[in-house]
Each structure stands twice: as structure tokens, then as C-alpha cells.
mmCIF file of C-alpha atoms in Angstrom:
data_model
loop_
_atom_site.group_PDB
_atom_site.id
_atom_site.type_symbol
_atom_site.label_atom_id
_atom_site.label_comp_id
_atom_site.label_asym_id
_atom_site.label_seq_id
_atom_site.Cartn_x
_atom_site.Cartn_y
_atom_site.Cartn_z
ATOM 1 C CA MET A 283 -7.124 -0.917 -12.663
ATOM 2 C CA ILE A 284 -8.497 1.973 -10.702
ATOM 3 C CA THR A 285 -9.422 5.122 -12.548
ATOM 4 C CA ILE A 286 -11.303 8.361 -11.340
ATOM 5 C CA SER A 287 -14.499 6.742 -12.668
ATOM 6 C CA ASN A 288 -13.821 3.708 -10.391
ATOM 7 C CA LEU A 289 -13.140 5.856 -7.392
ATOM 8 C CA SER A 290 -16.394 7.687 -8.114
ATOM 9 C CA ALA A 291 -18.230 4.457 -8.139
ATOM 10 C CA ILE A 292 -16.535 3.271 -4.926
ATOM 11 C CA LEU A 293 -17.641 6.575 -3.311
ATOM 12 C CA GLU A 294 -21.334 6.172 -4.379
ATOM 13 C CA GLU A 295 -21.615 2.318 -3.662
ATOM 14 C CA ASP A 296 -19.132 1.349 -1.044
ATOM 15 C CA GLY A 297 -18.216 4.079 1.433
ATOM 16 C CA ILE A 298 -16.210 7.177 1.878
ATOM 17 C CA ILE A 299 -12.943 7.902 0.196
ATOM 18 C CA PHE A 300 -10.674 9.268 2.947
ATOM 19 C CA LEU A 301 -7.936 10.227 0.606
ATOM 20 C CA ALA A 302 -6.996 9.636 -3.083
ATOM 21 C CA TYR A 303 -4.004 10.947 -4.881
ATOM 22 C CA GLY A 304 -2.421 10.128 -8.256
ATOM 23 C CA GLY A 305 0.898 11.585 -9.428
ATOM 24 C CA LEU A 306 4.535 11.938 -8.385
ATOM 25 C CA PHE A 307 5.287 11.052 -4.751
ATOM 26 C CA THR A 308 7.740 13.054 -2.638
ATOM 27 C CA GLN A 309 8.660 12.978 1.063
ATOM 28 C CA PRO A 310 6.935 16.311 1.692
ATOM 29 C CA LEU A 311 3.821 15.191 -0.138
ATOM 30 C CA ILE A 312 3.569 12.068 1.842
ATOM 31 C CA ALA A 313 3.959 14.023 5.085
ATOM 32 C CA GLY A 314 1.112 16.411 3.981
ATOM 33 C CA MET A 315 -1.108 13.534 3.109
ATOM 34 C CA THR A 316 -0.456 11.756 6.342
ATOM 35 C CA GLU A 317 -1.379 15.017 8.134
ATOM 36 C CA ALA A 318 -4.728 15.064 6.139
ATOM 37 C CA LEU A 319 -5.323 11.528 7.113
ATOM 38 C CA GLU A 320 -4.832 12.365 10.770
ATOM 39 C CA LYS A 321 -7.414 15.230 10.521
ATOM 40 C CA GLU A 322 -9.815 12.918 8.885
ATOM 41 C CA SER A 323 -9.409 10.244 11.347
ATOM 42 C CA GLU A 324 -10.003 12.649 14.229
ATOM 43 C CA GLU A 325 -13.101 13.967 12.556
ATOM 44 C CA ALA A 326 -14.475 10.450 11.975
ATOM 45 C CA ASP A 327 -13.813 9.519 15.699
ATOM 46 C CA MET A 328 -11.566 6.660 14.267
ATOM 47 C CA PRO A 329 -10.214 4.328 17.070
ATOM 48 C CA ILE A 330 -6.560 5.176 17.667
ATOM 49 C CA GLY A 331 -5.378 1.715 17.025
ATOM 50 C CA ILE A 332 -6.998 1.526 13.566
ATOM 51 C CA ALA A 333 -5.852 5.106 12.722
ATOM 52 C CA ASN A 334 -2.105 4.150 13.712
ATOM 53 C CA LYS A 335 -2.340 1.032 11.454
ATOM 54 C CA ILE A 336 -3.674 3.128 8.572
ATOM 55 C CA PHE A 337 -0.866 5.685 8.935
ATOM 56 C CA VAL A 338 1.780 2.939 9.011
ATOM 57 C CA ILE A 339 0.289 1.109 5.944
ATOM 58 C CA PHE A 340 -0.104 4.425 4.148
ATOM 59 C CA ILE A 341 3.493 5.592 4.745
ATOM 60 C CA GLU A 342 4.839 2.261 3.783
ATOM 61 C CA LEU A 343 2.808 2.047 0.593
ATOM 62 C CA SER A 344 3.848 5.584 -0.307
ATOM 63 C CA GLN A 345 7.501 4.977 0.397
ATOM 64 C CA ASN A 346 7.310 1.874 -1.794
ATOM 65 C CA MET A 347 5.915 3.831 -4.598
ATOM 66 C CA MET A 348 8.722 6.423 -4.232
ATOM 67 C CA HIS A 349 11.262 3.613 -4.349
ATOM 68 C CA TYR A 350 9.904 2.197 -7.536
ATOM 69 C CA ALA A 351 9.476 5.606 -9.091
ATOM 70 C CA LYS A 352 13.210 6.062 -8.831
ATOM 71 C CA GLN A 353 13.479 2.773 -10.879
ATOM 72 C CA HIS A 354 11.135 3.824 -13.489
ATOM 73 C CA PRO A 355 11.610 7.536 -14.321
ATOM 74 C CA HIS A 356 9.692 7.155 -17.565
ATOM 75 C CA ASP A 357 6.493 6.432 -15.602
ATOM 76 C CA SER A 358 7.163 7.470 -12.012
ATOM 77 C CA LYS A 359 3.442 8.332 -11.140
ATOM 78 C CA GLY A 360 1.551 6.253 -8.573
ATOM 79 C CA LEU A 361 -1.867 6.122 -7.188
ATOM 80 C CA ILE A 362 -2.815 5.750 -3.445
ATOM 81 C CA TYR A 363 -6.219 5.792 -1.934
ATOM 82 C CA VAL A 364 -7.853 5.086 1.529
ATOM 83 C CA ILE A 365 -11.469 3.917 1.565
ATOM 84 C CA ARG A 366 -13.840 3.527 4.626
ATOM 85 C CA GLN A 367 -16.603 0.976 4.373
ATOM 86 C CA PRO A 368 -19.093 0.011 7.118
ATOM 87 C CA ASP A 369 -16.923 -2.812 8.258
ATOM 88 C CA ARG A 370 -13.331 -2.106 7.016
ATOM 89 C CA TYR A 371 -10.739 0.381 5.798
ATOM 90 C CA ILE A 372 -8.896 -0.408 2.565
ATOM 91 C CA ILE A 373 -5.647 1.276 1.704
ATOM 92 C CA CYS A 374 -4.310 0.605 -1.869
ATOM 93 C CA SER A 375 -1.565 1.688 -3.965
ATOM 94 C CA GLN A 376 -0.695 1.331 -7.623
ATOM 95 C CA ASN A 377 2.367 1.840 -9.629
ATOM 96 C CA VAL A 378 4.668 0.598 -12.504
ATOM 97 C CA VAL A 379 7.213 -2.064 -11.956
ATOM 98 C CA SER A 380 9.396 -4.040 -14.161
ATOM 99 C CA HIS A 381 8.872 -7.633 -15.205
ATOM 100 C CA LYS A 382 11.773 -8.722 -12.942
ATOM 101 C CA GLU A 383 10.364 -6.786 -10.059
ATOM 102 C CA ARG A 384 6.833 -8.403 -10.581
ATOM 103 C CA ASP A 385 8.357 -11.870 -10.358
ATOM 104 C CA MET A 386 9.990 -11.087 -7.136
ATOM 105 C CA LEU A 387 7.098 -9.134 -5.613
ATOM 106 C CA GLU A 388 4.477 -11.759 -6.677
ATOM 107 C CA GLU A 389 6.424 -14.464 -4.979
ATOM 108 C CA ARG A 390 6.969 -12.529 -1.841
ATOM 109 C CA LEU A 391 3.487 -11.098 -1.613
ATOM 110 C CA THR A 392 1.737 -14.434 -2.276
ATOM 111 C CA HIS A 393 3.670 -15.736 0.651
ATOM 112 C CA LEU A 394 2.719 -12.976 2.869
ATOM 113 C CA ALA A 395 -0.868 -13.074 1.957
ATOM 114 C CA SER A 396 -1.251 -16.641 2.999
ATOM 115 C CA ALA A 397 1.006 -16.479 6.132
ATOM 116 C CA GLY A 398 -0.355 -16.315 9.671
ATOM 117 C CA LYS A 399 0.283 -13.437 12.129
ATOM 118 C CA GLU A 400 2.932 -15.382 13.923
ATOM 119 C CA GLU A 401 4.801 -16.343 10.856
ATOM 120 C CA ILE A 402 4.731 -12.737 9.759
ATOM 121 C CA LYS A 403 6.049 -11.521 13.058
ATOM 122 C CA ALA A 404 8.853 -14.127 12.958
ATOM 123 C CA LEU A 405 9.794 -13.046 9.441
ATOM 124 C CA TYR A 406 9.832 -9.426 10.608
ATOM 125 C CA LYS A 407 11.939 -10.107 13.604
ATOM 126 C CA GLU A 408 14.357 -12.219 11.490
ATOM 127 C CA ALA A 409 14.760 -9.568 8.847
ATOM 128 C CA ARG A 410 15.320 -6.906 11.466
ATOM 129 C CA LYS A 411 17.848 -8.902 13.266
ATOM 130 C CA HIS A 412 19.918 -9.829 10.268
ATOM 131 C CA GLY A 413 19.421 -6.747 8.255
ATOM 132 C CA THR A 414 17.719 -8.663 5.329
ATOM 133 C CA ASP A 415 14.880 -7.558 3.268
ATOM 134 C CA THR A 416 15.878 -3.818 3.059
ATOM 135 C CA HIS A 417 14.187 -1.538 0.633
ATOM 136 C CA GLU A 418 17.253 -1.503 -1.696
ATOM 137 C CA LYS A 419 16.328 -4.975 -2.583
ATOM 138 C CA GLY A 420 12.609 -4.300 -2.927
ATOM 139 C CA GLY A 421 9.764 -6.064 -1.143
ATOM 140 C CA GLY A 422 11.508 -5.553 2.214
ATOM 141 C CA LEU A 423 10.611 -4.606 5.710
ATOM 142 C CA GLY A 424 7.873 -2.331 4.513
ATOM 143 C CA PHE A 425 5.794 -5.205 3.150
ATOM 144 C CA LEU A 426 6.344 -7.131 6.309
ATOM 145 C CA GLU A 427 5.143 -4.098 8.301
ATOM 146 C CA ILE A 428 2.048 -3.845 6.064
ATOM 147 C CA ALA A 429 1.376 -7.489 6.584
ATOM 148 C CA LYS A 430 1.767 -7.178 10.333
ATOM 149 C CA LYS A 431 -0.732 -4.344 10.663
ATOM 150 C CA ALA A 432 -3.331 -5.461 8.096
ATOM 151 C CA ASP A 433 -5.980 -8.137 8.529
ATOM 152 C CA ARG A 434 -5.523 -9.088 4.807
ATOM 153 C CA ILE A 435 -3.300 -8.103 1.989
ATOM 154 C CA ALA A 436 -3.850 -8.625 -1.729
ATOM 155 C CA SER A 437 -1.679 -7.858 -4.761
ATOM 156 C CA LEU A 438 -2.410 -7.683 -8.438
ATOM 157 C CA PHE A 439 -0.192 -7.252 -11.459
ATOM 158 C CA GLN A 440 -1.589 -6.336 -14.885
ATOM 159 C CA GLU A 441 0.369 -5.804 -18.071
ATOM 160 C CA ASN A 442 -0.930 -3.134 -20.398
ATOM 161 C CA GLU A 443 -0.620 -2.823 -24.220
ATOM 162 C CA LYS A 444 2.698 -1.064 -23.887
ATOM 163 C CA GLY A 445 4.143 -3.855 -21.953
ATOM 164 C CA GLU A 446 4.142 -1.972 -18.616
ATOM 165 C CA ILE A 447 3.374 -3.915 -15.432
ATOM 166 C CA HIS A 448 0.884 -2.166 -13.150
ATOM 167 C CA PHE A 449 1.301 -3.314 -9.516
ATOM 168 C CA LYS A 450 -1.542 -2.862 -7.098
ATOM 169 C CA LEU A 451 -1.394 -3.682 -3.440
ATOM 170 C CA CYS A 452 -4.224 -3.317 -1.086
ATOM 171 C CA ALA A 453 -4.267 -3.781 2.646
ATOM 172 C CA THR A 454 -7.590 -4.315 4.568
ATOM 173 C CA LEU A 455 -8.351 -3.557 8.200
ATOM 174 C CA PHE A 456 -11.673 -4.935 9.601
ATOM 175 C CA VAL A 457 -13.407 -2.767 12.362
#
């Protein structure tokens, strides 16, 4: 999983870290980080379409971490970062989930990672129309929104020695 050392290596080798945060997530914190991202995107002369996609993905990943933090008060911290590389932006989050949540998320995200844009749009439209896939059930509209905006998504689940499942989700936008 990602550590401060890993982030330093990414910065040295691969590009610029626009934003990195590890800790408890709250709505005011997410708003502040989104504002910082907006300023960074303006200073970097980022195309507005890319910037908007990054904001949506960042907010969805952050809210997802807030959702799962409520389920895991013993380990409610998360990690989120945005990296700029010469040909892409990568937005990743990492947090703890239960074994049951892992099973549900893994199935859902594996399907979304292999789905085409038209299928993702159809799934999103269906979920909105029928009110399915809400955040209360986990893996809901937010993941569909991320899949719609990203060029590629990838997830990883790793169990540590304490039996905790660390869930990492990355969305890539090619420029």
C-alpha cells in the first residue's frame, strides 16, 4: 500500500503530487481540499474538462471514504492523493473495509473496470431511474460516476496481519 515514502518516490520519479492527505475525512475538509485542487488546476492551466472530472472523482472518492469510516470507527482514517504525470492524472483513495464489503466491492468494481463507456452510462441511467445503488448499500452511484468520468479504474484489496482489509481505488484520466 501507499506510504509517505511511496509518495516521495512518486514525486521524484513520476510527476507532481497535486494533493495528498491521510487522516479523518469530514465534509468541511473535503470542501477545503477541493478548493485547493481548484487553485492547483488553475495554476497548472489544466483544461476545464479534465479539471471537472478530477473534482468529481476526488469528491466521490472522499465521500466513499467518509461512508466507510462510519462503518469502521476503530480505523476510520483514509488516504487520498492526486498525481499528475506527463500523459495522465491519477486519483487514488485508500481506506479500511470489512470482508463482506470487500466481496461486494470487488465484484462491483471488477465489472465496472471491464465495462465499456456505453454500458457504464446505461448502468448509471438505470440506477438513477430506479433509485438503486445508493450509498447506503455501498458501491453505489458514486462508483458509477467515477467510472463514467475516468478513462480507467483499478481496485486493490490487501489484508494486513491484523486481518484488516485495505481497499485502494484509483481512477486514471489520460490527457
